[in-house]
Coordinates of C-alpha atoms and ligand atoms in Angstrom, one line a residue:
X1493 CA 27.4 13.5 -13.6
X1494 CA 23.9 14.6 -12.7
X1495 CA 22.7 16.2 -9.4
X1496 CA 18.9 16.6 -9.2
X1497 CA 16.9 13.5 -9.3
X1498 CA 13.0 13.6 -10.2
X1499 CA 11.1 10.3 -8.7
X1500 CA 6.9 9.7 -9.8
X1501 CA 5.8 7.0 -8.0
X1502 CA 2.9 4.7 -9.0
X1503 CA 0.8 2.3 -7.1
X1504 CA 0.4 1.1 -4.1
X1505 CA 2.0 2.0 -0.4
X1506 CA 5.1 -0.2 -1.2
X1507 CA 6.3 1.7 -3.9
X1508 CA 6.0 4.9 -1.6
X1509 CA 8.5 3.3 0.8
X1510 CA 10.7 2.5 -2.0
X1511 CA 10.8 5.7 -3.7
X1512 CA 11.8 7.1 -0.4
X1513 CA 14.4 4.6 -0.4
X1514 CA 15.5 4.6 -3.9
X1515 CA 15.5 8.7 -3.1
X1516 CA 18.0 8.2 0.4
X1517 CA 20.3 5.9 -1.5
X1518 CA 20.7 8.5 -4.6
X1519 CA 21.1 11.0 -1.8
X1520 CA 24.4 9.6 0.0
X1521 CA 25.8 7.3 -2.6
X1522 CA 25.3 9.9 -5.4
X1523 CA 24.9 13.4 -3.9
X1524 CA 21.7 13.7 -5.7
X1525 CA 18.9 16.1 -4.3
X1526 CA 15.2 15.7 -4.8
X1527 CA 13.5 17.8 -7.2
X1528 CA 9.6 18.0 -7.9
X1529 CA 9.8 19.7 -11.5
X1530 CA 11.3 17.2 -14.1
X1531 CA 12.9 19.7 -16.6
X1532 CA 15.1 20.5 -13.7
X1533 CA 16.2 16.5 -13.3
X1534 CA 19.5 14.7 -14.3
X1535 CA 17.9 11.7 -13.3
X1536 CA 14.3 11.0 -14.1
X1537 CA 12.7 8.0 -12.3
X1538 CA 9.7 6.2 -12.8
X1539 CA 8.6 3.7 -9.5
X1540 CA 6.1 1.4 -11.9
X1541 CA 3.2 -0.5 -10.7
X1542 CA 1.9 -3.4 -12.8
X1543 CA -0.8 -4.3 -10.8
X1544 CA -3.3 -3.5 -13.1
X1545 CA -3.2 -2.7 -17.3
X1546 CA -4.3 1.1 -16.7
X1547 CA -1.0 1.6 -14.3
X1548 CA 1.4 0.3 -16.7
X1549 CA 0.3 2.3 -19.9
X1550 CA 0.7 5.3 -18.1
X1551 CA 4.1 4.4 -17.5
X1552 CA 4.6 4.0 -21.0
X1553 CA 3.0 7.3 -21.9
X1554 CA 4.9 9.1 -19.6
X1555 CA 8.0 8.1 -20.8
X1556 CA 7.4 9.7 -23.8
X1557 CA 7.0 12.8 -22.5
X1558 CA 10.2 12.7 -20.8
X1559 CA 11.9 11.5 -23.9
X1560 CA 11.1 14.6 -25.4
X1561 CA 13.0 16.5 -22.2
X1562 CA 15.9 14.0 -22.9
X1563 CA 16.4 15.6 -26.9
X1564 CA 16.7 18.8 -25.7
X1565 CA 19.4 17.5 -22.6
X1566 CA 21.0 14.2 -23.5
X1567 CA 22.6 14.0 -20.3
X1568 CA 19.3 13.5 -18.7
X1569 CA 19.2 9.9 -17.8
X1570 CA 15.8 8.0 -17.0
X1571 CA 15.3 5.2 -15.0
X1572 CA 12.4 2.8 -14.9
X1573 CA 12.0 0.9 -11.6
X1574 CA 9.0 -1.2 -9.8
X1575 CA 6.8 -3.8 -11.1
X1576 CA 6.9 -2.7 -14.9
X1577 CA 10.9 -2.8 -14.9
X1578 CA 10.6 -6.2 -13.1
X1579 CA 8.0 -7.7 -15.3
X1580 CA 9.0 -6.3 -18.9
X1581 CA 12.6 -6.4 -18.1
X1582 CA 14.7 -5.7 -20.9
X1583 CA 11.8 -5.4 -23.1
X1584 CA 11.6 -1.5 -21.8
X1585 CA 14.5 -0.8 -23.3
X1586 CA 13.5 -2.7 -26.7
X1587 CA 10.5 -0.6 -26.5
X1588 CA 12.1 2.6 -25.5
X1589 CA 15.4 3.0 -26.1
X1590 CA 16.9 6.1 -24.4
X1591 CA 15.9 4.8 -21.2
X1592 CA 19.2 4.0 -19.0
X1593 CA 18.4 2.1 -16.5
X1594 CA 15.6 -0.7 -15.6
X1595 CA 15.9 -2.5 -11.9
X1596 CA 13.2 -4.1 -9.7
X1597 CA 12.1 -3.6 -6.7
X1598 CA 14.6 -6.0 -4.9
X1599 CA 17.2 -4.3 -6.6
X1600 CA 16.4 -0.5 -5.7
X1601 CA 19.8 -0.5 -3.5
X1602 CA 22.1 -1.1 -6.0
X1603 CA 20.3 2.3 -8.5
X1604 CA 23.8 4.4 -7.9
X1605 CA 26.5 1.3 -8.8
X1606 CA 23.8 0.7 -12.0
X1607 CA 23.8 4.8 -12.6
X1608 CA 27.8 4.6 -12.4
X1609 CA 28.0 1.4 -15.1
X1610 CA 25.4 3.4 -17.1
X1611 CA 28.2 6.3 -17.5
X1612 CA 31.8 4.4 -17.9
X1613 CA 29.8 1.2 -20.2
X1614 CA 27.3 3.9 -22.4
X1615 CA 25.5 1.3 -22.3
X1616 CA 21.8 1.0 -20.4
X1617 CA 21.4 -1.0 -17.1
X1618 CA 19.5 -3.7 -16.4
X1619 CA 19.3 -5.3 -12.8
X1620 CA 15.9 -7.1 -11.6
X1621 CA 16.9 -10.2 -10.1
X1622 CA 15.9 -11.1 -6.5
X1623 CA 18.6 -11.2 -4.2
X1624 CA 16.5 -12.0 -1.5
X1625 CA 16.2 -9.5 1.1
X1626 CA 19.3 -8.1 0.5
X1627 CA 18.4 -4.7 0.3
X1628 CA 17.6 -4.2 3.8
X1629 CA 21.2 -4.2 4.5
X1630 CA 21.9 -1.3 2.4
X1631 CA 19.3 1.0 2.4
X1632 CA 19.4 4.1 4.8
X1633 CA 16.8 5.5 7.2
X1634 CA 15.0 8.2 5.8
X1635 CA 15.8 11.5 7.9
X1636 CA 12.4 13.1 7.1
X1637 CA 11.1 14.7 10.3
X1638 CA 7.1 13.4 10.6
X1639 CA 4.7 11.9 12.8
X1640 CA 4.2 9.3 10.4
X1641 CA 6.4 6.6 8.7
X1642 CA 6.1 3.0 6.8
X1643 CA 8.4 0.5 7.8
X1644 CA 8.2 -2.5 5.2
X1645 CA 8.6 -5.5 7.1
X1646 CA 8.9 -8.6 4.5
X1647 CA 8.4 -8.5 0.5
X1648 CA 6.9 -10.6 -2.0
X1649 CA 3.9 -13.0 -1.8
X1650 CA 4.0 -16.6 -2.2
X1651 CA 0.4 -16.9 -2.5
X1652 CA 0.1 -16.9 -6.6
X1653 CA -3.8 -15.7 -6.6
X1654 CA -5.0 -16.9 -10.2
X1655 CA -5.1 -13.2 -11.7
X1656 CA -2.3 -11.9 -10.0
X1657 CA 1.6 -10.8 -10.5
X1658 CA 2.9 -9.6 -7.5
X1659 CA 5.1 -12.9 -6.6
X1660 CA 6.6 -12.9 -10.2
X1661 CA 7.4 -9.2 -10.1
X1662 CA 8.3 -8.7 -6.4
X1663 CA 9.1 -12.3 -5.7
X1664 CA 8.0 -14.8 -3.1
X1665 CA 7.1 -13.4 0.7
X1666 CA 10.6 -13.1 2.5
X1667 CA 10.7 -11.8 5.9
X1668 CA 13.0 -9.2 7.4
X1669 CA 14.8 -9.9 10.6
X1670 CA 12.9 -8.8 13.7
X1671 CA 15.7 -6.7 15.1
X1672 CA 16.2 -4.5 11.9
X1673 CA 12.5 -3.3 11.6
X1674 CA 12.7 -2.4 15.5
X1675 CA 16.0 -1.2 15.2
X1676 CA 14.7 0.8 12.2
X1677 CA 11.4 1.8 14.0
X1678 CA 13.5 3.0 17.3
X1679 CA 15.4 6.0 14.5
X1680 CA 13.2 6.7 13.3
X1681 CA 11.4 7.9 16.9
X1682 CA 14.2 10.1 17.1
X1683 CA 13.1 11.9 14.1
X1684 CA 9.8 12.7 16.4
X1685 CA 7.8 9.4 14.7
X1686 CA 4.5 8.2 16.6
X1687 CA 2.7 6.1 14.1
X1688 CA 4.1 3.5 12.6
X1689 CA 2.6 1.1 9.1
X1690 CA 4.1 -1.9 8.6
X1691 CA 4.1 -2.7 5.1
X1692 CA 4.1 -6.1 3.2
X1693 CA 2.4 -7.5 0.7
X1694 CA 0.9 -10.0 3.5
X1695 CA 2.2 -8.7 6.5
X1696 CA 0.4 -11.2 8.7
X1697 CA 2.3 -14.1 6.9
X1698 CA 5.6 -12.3 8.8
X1699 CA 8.0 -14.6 9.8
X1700 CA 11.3 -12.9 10.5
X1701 CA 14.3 -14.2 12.8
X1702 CA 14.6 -13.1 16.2
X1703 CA 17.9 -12.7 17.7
X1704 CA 18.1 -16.4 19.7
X1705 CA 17.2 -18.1 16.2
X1706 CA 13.6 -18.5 16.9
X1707 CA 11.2 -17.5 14.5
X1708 CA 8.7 -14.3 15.6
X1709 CA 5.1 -14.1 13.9
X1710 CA 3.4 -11.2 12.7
X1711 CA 1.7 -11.0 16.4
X1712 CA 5.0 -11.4 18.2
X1713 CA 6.0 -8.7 15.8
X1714 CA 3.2 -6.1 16.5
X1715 CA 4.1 -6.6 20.9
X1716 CA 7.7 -6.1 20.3
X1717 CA 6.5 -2.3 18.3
X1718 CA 3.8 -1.6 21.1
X1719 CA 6.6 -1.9 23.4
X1720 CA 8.5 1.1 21.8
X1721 CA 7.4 4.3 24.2
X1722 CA 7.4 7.1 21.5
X1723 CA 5.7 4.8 19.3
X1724 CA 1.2 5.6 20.2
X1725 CA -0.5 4.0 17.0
X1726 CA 0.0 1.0 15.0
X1727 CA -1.3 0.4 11.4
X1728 CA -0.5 -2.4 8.8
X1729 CA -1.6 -3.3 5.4
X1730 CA -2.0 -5.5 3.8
X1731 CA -3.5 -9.1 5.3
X1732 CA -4.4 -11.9 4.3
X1733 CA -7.6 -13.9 5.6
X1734 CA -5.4 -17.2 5.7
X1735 CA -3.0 -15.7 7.7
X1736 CA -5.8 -14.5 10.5
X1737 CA -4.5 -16.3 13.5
X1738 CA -6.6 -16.0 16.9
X1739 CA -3.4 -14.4 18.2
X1740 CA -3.1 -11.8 15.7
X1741 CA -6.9 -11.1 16.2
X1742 CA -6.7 -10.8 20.0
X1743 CA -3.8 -8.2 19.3
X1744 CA -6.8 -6.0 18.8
X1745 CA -8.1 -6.6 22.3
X1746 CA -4.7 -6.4 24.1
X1747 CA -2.6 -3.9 22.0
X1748 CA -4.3 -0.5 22.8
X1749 CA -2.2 0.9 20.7
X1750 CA -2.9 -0.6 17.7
X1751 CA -5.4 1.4 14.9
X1752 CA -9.4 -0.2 15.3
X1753 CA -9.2 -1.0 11.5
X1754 CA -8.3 -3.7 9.1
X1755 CA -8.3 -4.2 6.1
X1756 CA -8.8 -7.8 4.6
X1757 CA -8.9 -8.2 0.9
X1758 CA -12.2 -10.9 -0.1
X1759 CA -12.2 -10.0 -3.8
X1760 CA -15.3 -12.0 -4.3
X1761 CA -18.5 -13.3 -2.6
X1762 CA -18.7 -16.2 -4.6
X1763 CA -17.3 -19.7 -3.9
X1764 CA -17.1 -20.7 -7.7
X1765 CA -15.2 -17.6 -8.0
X1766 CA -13.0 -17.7 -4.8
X1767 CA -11.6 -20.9 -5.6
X1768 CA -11.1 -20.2 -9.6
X1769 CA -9.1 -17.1 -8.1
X1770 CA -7.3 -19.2 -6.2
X1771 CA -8.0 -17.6 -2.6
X1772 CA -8.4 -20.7 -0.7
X1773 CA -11.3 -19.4 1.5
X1774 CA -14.8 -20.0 1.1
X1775 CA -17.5 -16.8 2.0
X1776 CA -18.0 -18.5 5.1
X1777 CA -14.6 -19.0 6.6
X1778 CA -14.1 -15.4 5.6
X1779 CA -17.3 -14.5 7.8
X1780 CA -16.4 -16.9 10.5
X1781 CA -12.8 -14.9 10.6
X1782 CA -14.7 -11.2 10.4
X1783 CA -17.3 -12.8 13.6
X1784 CA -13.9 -13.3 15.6
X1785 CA -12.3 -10.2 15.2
X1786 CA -16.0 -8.3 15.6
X1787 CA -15.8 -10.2 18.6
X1788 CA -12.2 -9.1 20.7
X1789 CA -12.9 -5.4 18.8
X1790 CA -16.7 -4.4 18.1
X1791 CA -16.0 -1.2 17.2
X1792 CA -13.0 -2.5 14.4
X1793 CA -13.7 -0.6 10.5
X1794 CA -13.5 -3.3 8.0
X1795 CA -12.6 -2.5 4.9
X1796 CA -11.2 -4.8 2.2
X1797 CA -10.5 -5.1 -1.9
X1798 CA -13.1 -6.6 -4.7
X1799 CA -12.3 -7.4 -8.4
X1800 CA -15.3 -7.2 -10.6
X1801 CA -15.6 -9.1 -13.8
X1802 CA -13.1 -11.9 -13.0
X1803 CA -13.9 -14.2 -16.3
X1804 CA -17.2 -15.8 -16.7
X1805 CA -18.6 -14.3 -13.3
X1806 CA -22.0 -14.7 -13.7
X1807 CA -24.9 -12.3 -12.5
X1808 CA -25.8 -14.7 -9.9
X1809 CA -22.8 -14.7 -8.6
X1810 CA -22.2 -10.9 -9.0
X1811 CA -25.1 -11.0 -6.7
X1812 CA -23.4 -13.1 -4.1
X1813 CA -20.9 -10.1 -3.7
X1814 CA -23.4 -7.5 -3.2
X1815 CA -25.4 -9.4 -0.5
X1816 CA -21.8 -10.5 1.0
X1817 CA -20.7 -6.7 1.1
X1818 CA -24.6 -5.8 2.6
X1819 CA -24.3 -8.5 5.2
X1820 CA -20.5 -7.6 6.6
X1821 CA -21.0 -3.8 6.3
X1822 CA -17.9 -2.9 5.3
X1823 CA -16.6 0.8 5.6
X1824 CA -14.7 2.5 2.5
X1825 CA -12.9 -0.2 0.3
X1826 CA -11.1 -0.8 -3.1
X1827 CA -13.2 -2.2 -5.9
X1828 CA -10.8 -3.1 -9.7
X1829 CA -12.0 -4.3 -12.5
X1830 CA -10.3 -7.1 -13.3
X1831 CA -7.3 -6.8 -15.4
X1832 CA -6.0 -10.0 -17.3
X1833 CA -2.4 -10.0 -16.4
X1834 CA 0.3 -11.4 -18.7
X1835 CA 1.3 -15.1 -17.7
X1836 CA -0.8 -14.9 -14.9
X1837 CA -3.2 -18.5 -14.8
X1838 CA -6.5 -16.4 -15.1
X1839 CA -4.9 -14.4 -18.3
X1840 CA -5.5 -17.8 -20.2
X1841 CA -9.4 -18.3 -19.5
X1842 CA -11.8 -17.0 -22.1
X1843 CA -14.4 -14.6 -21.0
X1844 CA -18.1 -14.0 -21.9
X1845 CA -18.5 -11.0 -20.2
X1846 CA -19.1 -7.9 -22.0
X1847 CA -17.4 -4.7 -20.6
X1848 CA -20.1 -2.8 -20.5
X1849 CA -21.8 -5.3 -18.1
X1850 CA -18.6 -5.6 -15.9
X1851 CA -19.1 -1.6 -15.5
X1852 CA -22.5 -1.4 -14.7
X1853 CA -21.2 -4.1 -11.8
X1854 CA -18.6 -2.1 -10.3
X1855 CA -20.4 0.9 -10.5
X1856 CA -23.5 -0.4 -8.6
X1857 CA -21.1 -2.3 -6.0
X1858 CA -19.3 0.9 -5.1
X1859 CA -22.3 2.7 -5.0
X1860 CA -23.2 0.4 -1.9
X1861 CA -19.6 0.7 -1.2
X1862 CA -20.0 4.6 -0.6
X1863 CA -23.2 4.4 1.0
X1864 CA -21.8 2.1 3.9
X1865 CA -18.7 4.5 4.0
X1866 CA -20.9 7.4 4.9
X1867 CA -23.1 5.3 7.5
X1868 CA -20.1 4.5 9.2
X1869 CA -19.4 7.9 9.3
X1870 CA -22.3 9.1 10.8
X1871 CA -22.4 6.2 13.3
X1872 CA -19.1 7.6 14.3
X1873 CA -21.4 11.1 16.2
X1874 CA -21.6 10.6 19.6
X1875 CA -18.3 8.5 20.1
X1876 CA -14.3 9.0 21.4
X1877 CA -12.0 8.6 18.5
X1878 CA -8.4 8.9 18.9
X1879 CA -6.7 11.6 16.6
X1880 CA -3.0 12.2 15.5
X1881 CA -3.4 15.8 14.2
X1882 CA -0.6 16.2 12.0
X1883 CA -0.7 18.9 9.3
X1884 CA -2.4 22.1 8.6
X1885 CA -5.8 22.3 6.5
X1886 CA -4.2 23.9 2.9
X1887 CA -7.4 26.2 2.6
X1888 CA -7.2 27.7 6.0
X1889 CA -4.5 27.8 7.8
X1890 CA -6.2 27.9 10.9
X1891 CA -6.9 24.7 10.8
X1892 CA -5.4 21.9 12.1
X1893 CA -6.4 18.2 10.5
X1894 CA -5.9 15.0 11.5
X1895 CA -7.0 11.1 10.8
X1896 CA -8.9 8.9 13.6
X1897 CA -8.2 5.4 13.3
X1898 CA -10.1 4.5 10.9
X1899 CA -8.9 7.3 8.6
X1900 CA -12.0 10.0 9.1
X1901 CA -10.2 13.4 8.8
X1902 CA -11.0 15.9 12.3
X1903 CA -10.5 19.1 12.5
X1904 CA -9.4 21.8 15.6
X1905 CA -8.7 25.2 15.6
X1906 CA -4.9 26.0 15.1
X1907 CA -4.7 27.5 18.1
X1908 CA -5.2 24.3 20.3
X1909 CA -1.4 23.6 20.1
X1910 CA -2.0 20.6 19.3
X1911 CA 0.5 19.4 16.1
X1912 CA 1.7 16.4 16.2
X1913 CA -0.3 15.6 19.2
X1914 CA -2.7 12.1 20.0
X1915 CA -5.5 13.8 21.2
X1916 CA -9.0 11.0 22.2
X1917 CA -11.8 13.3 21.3
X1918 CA -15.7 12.8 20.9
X1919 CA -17.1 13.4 17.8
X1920 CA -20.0 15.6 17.8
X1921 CA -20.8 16.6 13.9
X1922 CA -20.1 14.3 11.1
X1923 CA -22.1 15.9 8.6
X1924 CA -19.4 18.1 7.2
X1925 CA -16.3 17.4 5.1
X1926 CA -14.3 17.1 7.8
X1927 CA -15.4 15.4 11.2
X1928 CA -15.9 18.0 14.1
X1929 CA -15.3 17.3 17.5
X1930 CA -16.7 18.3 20.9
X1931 CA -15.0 21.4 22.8
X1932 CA -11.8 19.9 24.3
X1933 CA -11.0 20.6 28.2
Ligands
SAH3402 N1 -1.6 -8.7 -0.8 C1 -1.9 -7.5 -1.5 C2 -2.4 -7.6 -2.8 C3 -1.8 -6.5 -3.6 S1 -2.7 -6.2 -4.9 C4 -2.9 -6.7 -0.8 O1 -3.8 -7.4 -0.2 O2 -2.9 -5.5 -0.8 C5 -4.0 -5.1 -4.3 C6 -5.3 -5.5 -4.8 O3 -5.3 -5.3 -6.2 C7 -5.7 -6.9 -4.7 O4 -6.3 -7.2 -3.4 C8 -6.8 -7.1 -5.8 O5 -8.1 -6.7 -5.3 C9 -6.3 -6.1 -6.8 N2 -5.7 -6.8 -8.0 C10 -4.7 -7.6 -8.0 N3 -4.5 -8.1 -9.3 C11 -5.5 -7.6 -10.0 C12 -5.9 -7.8 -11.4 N4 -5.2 -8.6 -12.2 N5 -7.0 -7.1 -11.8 C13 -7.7 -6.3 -11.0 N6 -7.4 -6.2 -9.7 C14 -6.3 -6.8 -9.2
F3S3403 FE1 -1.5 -10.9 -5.2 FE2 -2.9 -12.8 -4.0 FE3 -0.5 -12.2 -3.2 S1 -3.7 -10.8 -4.6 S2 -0.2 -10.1 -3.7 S3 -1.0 -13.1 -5.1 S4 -2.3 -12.7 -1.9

């Protein structure tokens, strides 16, 4: 049997949180320890993301790689788990034959009963049904002692966007049961959290069961969290504009604790293009969603995702997304390419777009992406932020770093004591690296 397990994770925040997961469950159910050097595995693991073409071939290139680490040790086993595993299925191990097991990411809790089957069968493992949300009932807390922890509050996404495949690899949005994310957020205070994500694929179409049968929304959800003592900052990710309730949005005015940033993918600033993606928004109902939350929170950072070169976008409405990005003023955000993705509805429709002309597009929009990043920046001078400073600068030791709300690293001197620590500073340099910060009293 093996001992060491070596996990790479790829993508997005989700598959962090599972690989933390898939790592606790390999932990108590197989006495497996966590090592960062692969030759020294039993178990190699690969947490896939299929979000996009360029994650999944690097899957498939790394796999060679460990292949040749599993001639010279052919009790090394490797596992492929995530999006890929989910999507391909047993196509991986058509494609790649010494890899043992494949399982999705509703089926990460069951990766020691599939490792076990793996050694009495000799056979590889496959396991990426659905079974709902079952794995929350037998996944562990992770004991890692940190300020900051992810608590993944439903899965899936029911929305079927027309380039997408999130709901056919991670299934359709299921919620988890109010009481088990609190009960899960409350241990993990013990282990000395103070920030909390909530993850999800839309978290703010949450709709988990509350003890007395009712239903709780995602803004019943975020008061229950803010009423947790130990717990001083609230974060989620990600949202979706059609799920933008007035009482999720007035959250920001009456949840202090909750981070002054959100992030709301648009993709697009043209209607043609919206509704040919499926979003069911228009540009303006996006705006009239950004004016009400500008509105309870002034001072919010908006960020949000784009996909460039969805098929036949036009220059026109290329432009559309430019002016749309100018007029919100949007602080750092994702911009993709678009990436046909197999069975997906958009993967079907023929494009006359070049990619040279799809590059010159993303480059010039995150250009102007960068440029509104580093206004915001420097509008920040002058203002109180509020800071968790949480680990040490790696150059200098005596320096202590931390992330304001909206994610602008500030430094301190090591001396101030002040690890781990919330600390509302005012900002009084923002022209270096790292933001400085007025003497503190
Ligand atoms: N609801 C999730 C979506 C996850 S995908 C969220 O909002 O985070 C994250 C981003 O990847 C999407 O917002 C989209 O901008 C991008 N994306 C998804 N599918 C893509 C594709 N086929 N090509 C390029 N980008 C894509
Ligand atoms: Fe994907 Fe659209 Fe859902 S981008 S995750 S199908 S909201």
């Amino acid at each position: 049997m093996t001992h060491k397990y070596y996990i790479k994770t790829f993508g997005c925040q989700m598959n962090e949180y599972d690989s933390e997961k898939i790592g606790g469950v390999l932990n108590i159910k197989s006495q497996l320890t966590e090592t960062s050097a692969p030759e020294d595995a039993d178990l190699i693991i690969l947490n896939t993301c299929s979000i996009r073409e360029k994650a999944e071939v690097k899957v498939f290139s790394d796999l060679g790689r460990f292949r040749e680490l599993k001639e010279k040790n052919p009790r090394l086993r490797i596992a492929v788990g995530g999006c890929v595993a989910s999507q391909e299925g047993e196509n991986i191990i058509k494609r790649a034959p010494y890899v043992d097991l494949v399982f999705g990411p509703q089926s990460l809790h069951r990766v020691s009963e599939l490792l076990n089957k793996r050694e009495s069968s000799g056979k590889p493992q496959i396991d990426i049904s659905f079974p709902e949300i079952e794995k929350f009932d037998h996944l562990p807390i992770t004991n890692k002692n940190c300020v900051s922890a992810s608590v993944s509050i439903m899965e899936g996404c029911s929305k079927y966007c027309s380039f997408c495949v999130v709901p056919f690899t991670r299934g359709e949005e299921v919620s988890r049961p109010l009481e088990g994310i609190l009960s899960e957020i409350v241990r993990l205070t013990f282990n000395g959290v103070s920030e909390i994500t909530l993850l999800g694929q839309n978290v703010n179409a949450y709709r988990g069961l509350m003890g007395n049968g009712d239903i709780a929304d995602f803004s019943l959800l975020l008061e229950y969290v803010a009423e947790i003592n130990e717990i001083k900052r609230i974060r989620f990710t990600t949202s979706h504009p059609n799920e933008m309730t007035d009482s999720l949005i007035n959250c920001f005015r009456s949840i202090d604790k909750l981070a002054k940033t959100i992030h709301l993918p648009i993709q697009s600033g043209s209607d043609r293009v919206l509704s040919a993606m499926k979003r069911n928004y228009t540009t303006l109902e996006y705006k009239s969603i950004i004016r009400k939350i500008r509105k309870v929170c002034p001072e919010i950072s908006l960020t949000s995702d784009f996909i460039i070169g969805f098929p036949n976008e036009t220059d026109n409405e290329f432009r559309s997304t430019i002016k749309l990005m100018k007029d919100l003023e949007f602080d750092y955000s994702f911009s993709f390419l678009y990436s046909p993705r197999p069975g997906t509805p958009a993967s079907y429709i023929d494009d006359n777009i070049t990619n040279e002309i799809k590059q010159q597009r993303l480059e010039e929009l995150q250009n102007l992406n960068v440029s509104q990043g580093k206004n915001y920046t420097k509008m920040m001078k002058g203002t109180d932020q509020r800071v968790l400073f949480d680990h040490y600068s790696k150059k200098n030791k005596d320096i202590l770093l931390g992330k304001t709300d909206n994610n602008r690293i500030v430094e301190v001197n090591a001396n101030s004591n002040l690890l781990n620590k919330f600390v509302n500073v005012r900002i009084a340099q923002t022209d270096k690296k790292n933001l400085q910060i007025e003497p503190l009293i």
